[in-house]
XYZ file of C-alpha atoms in Angstrom:
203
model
C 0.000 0.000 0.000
C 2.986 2.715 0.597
C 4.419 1.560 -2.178
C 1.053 2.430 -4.194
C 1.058 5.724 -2.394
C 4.602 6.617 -3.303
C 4.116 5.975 -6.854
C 1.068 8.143 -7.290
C 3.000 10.829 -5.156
C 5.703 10.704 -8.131
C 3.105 10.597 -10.570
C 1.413 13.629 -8.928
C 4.979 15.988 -8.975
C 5.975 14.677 -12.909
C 2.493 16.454 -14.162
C 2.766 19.545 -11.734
C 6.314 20.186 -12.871
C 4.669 19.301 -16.648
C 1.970 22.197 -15.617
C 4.976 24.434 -14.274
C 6.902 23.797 -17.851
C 3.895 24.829 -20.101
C 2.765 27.953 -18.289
C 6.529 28.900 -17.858
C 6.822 28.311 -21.388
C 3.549 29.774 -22.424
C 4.006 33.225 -20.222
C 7.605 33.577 -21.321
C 5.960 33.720 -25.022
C 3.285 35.930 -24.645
C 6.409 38.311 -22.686
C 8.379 38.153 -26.085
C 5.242 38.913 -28.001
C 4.806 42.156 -25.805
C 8.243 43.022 -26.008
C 8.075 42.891 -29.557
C 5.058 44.284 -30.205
C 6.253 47.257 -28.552
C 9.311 47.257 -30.799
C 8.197 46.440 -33.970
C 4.898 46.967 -34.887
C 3.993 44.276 -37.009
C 5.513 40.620 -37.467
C 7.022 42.105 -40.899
C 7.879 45.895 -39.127
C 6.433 47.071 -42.752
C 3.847 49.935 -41.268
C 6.171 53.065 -39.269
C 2.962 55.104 -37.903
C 5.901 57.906 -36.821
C 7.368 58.556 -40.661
C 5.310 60.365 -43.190
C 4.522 58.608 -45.923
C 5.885 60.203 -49.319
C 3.174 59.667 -52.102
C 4.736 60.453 -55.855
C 2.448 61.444 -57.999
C 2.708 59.151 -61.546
C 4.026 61.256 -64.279
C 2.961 59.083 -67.248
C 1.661 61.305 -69.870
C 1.608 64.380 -67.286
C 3.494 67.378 -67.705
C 4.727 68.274 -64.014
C 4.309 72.097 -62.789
C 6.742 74.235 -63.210
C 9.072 74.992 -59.767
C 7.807 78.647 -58.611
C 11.405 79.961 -58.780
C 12.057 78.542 -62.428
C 8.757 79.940 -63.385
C 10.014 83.432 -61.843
C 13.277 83.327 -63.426
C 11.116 82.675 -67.105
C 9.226 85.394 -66.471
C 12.693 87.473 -65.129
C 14.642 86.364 -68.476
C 11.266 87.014 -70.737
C 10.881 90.455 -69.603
C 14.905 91.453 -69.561
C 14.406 90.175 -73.171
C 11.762 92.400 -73.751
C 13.042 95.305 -71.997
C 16.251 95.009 -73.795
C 14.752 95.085 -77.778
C 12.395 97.870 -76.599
C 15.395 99.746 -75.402
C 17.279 98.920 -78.318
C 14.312 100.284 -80.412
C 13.908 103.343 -78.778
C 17.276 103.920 -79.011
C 17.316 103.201 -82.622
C 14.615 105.306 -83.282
C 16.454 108.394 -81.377
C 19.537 108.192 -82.967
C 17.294 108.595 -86.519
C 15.439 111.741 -85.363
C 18.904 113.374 -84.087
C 21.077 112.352 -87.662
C 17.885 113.035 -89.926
C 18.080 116.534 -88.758
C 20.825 117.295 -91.321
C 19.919 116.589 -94.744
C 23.158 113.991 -95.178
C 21.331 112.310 -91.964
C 18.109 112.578 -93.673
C 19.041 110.734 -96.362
C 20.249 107.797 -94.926
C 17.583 107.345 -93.080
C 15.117 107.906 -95.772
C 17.577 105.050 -97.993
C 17.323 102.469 -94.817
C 13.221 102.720 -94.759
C 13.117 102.394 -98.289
C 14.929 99.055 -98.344
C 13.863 97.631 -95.244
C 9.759 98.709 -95.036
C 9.489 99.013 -99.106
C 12.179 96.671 -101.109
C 13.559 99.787 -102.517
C 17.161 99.501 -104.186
C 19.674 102.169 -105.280
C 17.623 103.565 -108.076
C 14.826 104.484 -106.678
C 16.780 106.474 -104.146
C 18.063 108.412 -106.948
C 15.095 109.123 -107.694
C 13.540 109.992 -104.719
C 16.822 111.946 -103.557
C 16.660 113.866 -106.868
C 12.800 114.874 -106.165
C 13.405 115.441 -102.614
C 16.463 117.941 -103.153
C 14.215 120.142 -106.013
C 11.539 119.895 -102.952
C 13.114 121.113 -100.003
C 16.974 120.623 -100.274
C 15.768 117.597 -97.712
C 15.511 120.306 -95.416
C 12.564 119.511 -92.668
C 12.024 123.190 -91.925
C 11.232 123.550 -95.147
C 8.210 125.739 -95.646
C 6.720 127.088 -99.421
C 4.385 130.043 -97.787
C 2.545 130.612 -100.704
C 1.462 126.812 -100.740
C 1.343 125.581 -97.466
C 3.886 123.089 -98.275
C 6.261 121.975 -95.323
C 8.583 119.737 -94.847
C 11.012 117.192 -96.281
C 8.179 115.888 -98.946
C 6.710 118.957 -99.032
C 3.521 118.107 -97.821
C 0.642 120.038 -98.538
C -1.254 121.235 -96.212
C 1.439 119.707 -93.888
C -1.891 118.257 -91.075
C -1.917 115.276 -93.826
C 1.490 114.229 -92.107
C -0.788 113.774 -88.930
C -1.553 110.321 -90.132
C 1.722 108.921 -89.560
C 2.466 111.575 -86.089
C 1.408 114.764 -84.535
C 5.260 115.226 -84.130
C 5.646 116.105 -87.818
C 6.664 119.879 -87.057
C 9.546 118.262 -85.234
C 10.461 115.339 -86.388
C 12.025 114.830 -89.852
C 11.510 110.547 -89.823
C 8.199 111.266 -89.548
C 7.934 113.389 -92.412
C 10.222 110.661 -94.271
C 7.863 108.011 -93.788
C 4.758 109.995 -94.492
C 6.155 110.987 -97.465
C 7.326 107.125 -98.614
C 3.728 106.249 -98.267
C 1.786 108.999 -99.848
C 4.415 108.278 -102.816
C 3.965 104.325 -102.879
C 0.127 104.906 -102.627
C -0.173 107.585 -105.190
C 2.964 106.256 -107.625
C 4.244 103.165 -106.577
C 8.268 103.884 -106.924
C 9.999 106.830 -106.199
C 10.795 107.013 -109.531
C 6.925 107.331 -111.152
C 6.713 110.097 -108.622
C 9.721 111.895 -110.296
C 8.493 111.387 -113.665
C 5.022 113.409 -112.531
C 7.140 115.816 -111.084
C 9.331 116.957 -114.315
C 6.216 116.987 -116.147
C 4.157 119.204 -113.714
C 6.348 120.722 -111.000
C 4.417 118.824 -108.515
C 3.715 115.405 -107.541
């Protein structure tokens, strides 16, 4: 009978220490599980709730926005650009009123319109230089008081010069050029005009 007893006493400790084992091993899990939980996230540590997420936008067949500073400097460079040729117009156009003053300036002027504004060659500045130097001497003071006439071209009444500028008085290029169109609109060349001139003392 203690022999019975002694074995079921043995049997009794081998399962409690069995018990012990598994909850030891069980608790000691669910610790590690905690601990890195804590740590890492999830099992794969692929979601970090602390680091903003960068989102790219697809550029396939988009055309991205331009950088506000590279659009600025654009706009910078554009208007420089600008800036610059109106400058170098104004400019241009200055130095013409000051050299046309003279009649040698006058002329040179009235020979660069010609070929630039009306495909006008040498011969038709002979021509026109010819009818222009019986007219006024290419003088843009010039000023017939019996007619009216004034001006390089001789315009008569000189308000008809208006069209081109209200500067006319002043300004010799303007009388140039309002004198190269009333001639291309009346006579086509220079040279027609020159033609109607010798024949009638006018044109």
């Amino acid at each position: 009978m203690e022999l019975v007893l002694k074995a079921l006493a043995a049997r009794v400790r081998r399962a409690r220490r069995k018990i012990l084992t598994l909850s030891f091993f069980t608790w000691g899990s669910v610790g590690a599980m905690i601990v890195l939980s804590s740590v890492q996230p999830t099992a794969y540590g692929l979601d970090f709730p602390m680091v903003t997420h960068l989102v790219l936008p697809s550029v396939n067949g988009e055309v991205l926005a331009q950088e506000p500073s590279v659009a600025l400097f654009s706009q910078l460079t554009t208007k420089v650009s600008i800036s610059a040729n109106a400058l170098a117009e104004v400019s241009l156009a200055s130095r013409n009123i000051v050299i046309a003053h003279k009649p040698a300036g006058a002329k040179v002027v009235a020979k660069a319109i010609m070929q630039s504004e009306y495909n006008w060659g040498s011969h038709q500045f002979y021509c026109l230089n010819t009818l222009w130097e019986r007219e006024s001497h290419w003088n843009y003071q010039s000023h017939n008081r019996s007619s009216g006439a004034h001006g390089i071209p001789q315009a008569m009444p000189a308000s008809k010069m208006d069209s081109i500028a209200t500067d006319w008085r002043t300004n010799p290029v303007t009388q140039i050029r309002w004198g190269l169109h009333y001639i291309e609109m009346r006579y086509s060349t220079p040279c027609s005009a020159l033609v109607k001139f010798q024949r009638s003392n006018y044109y």
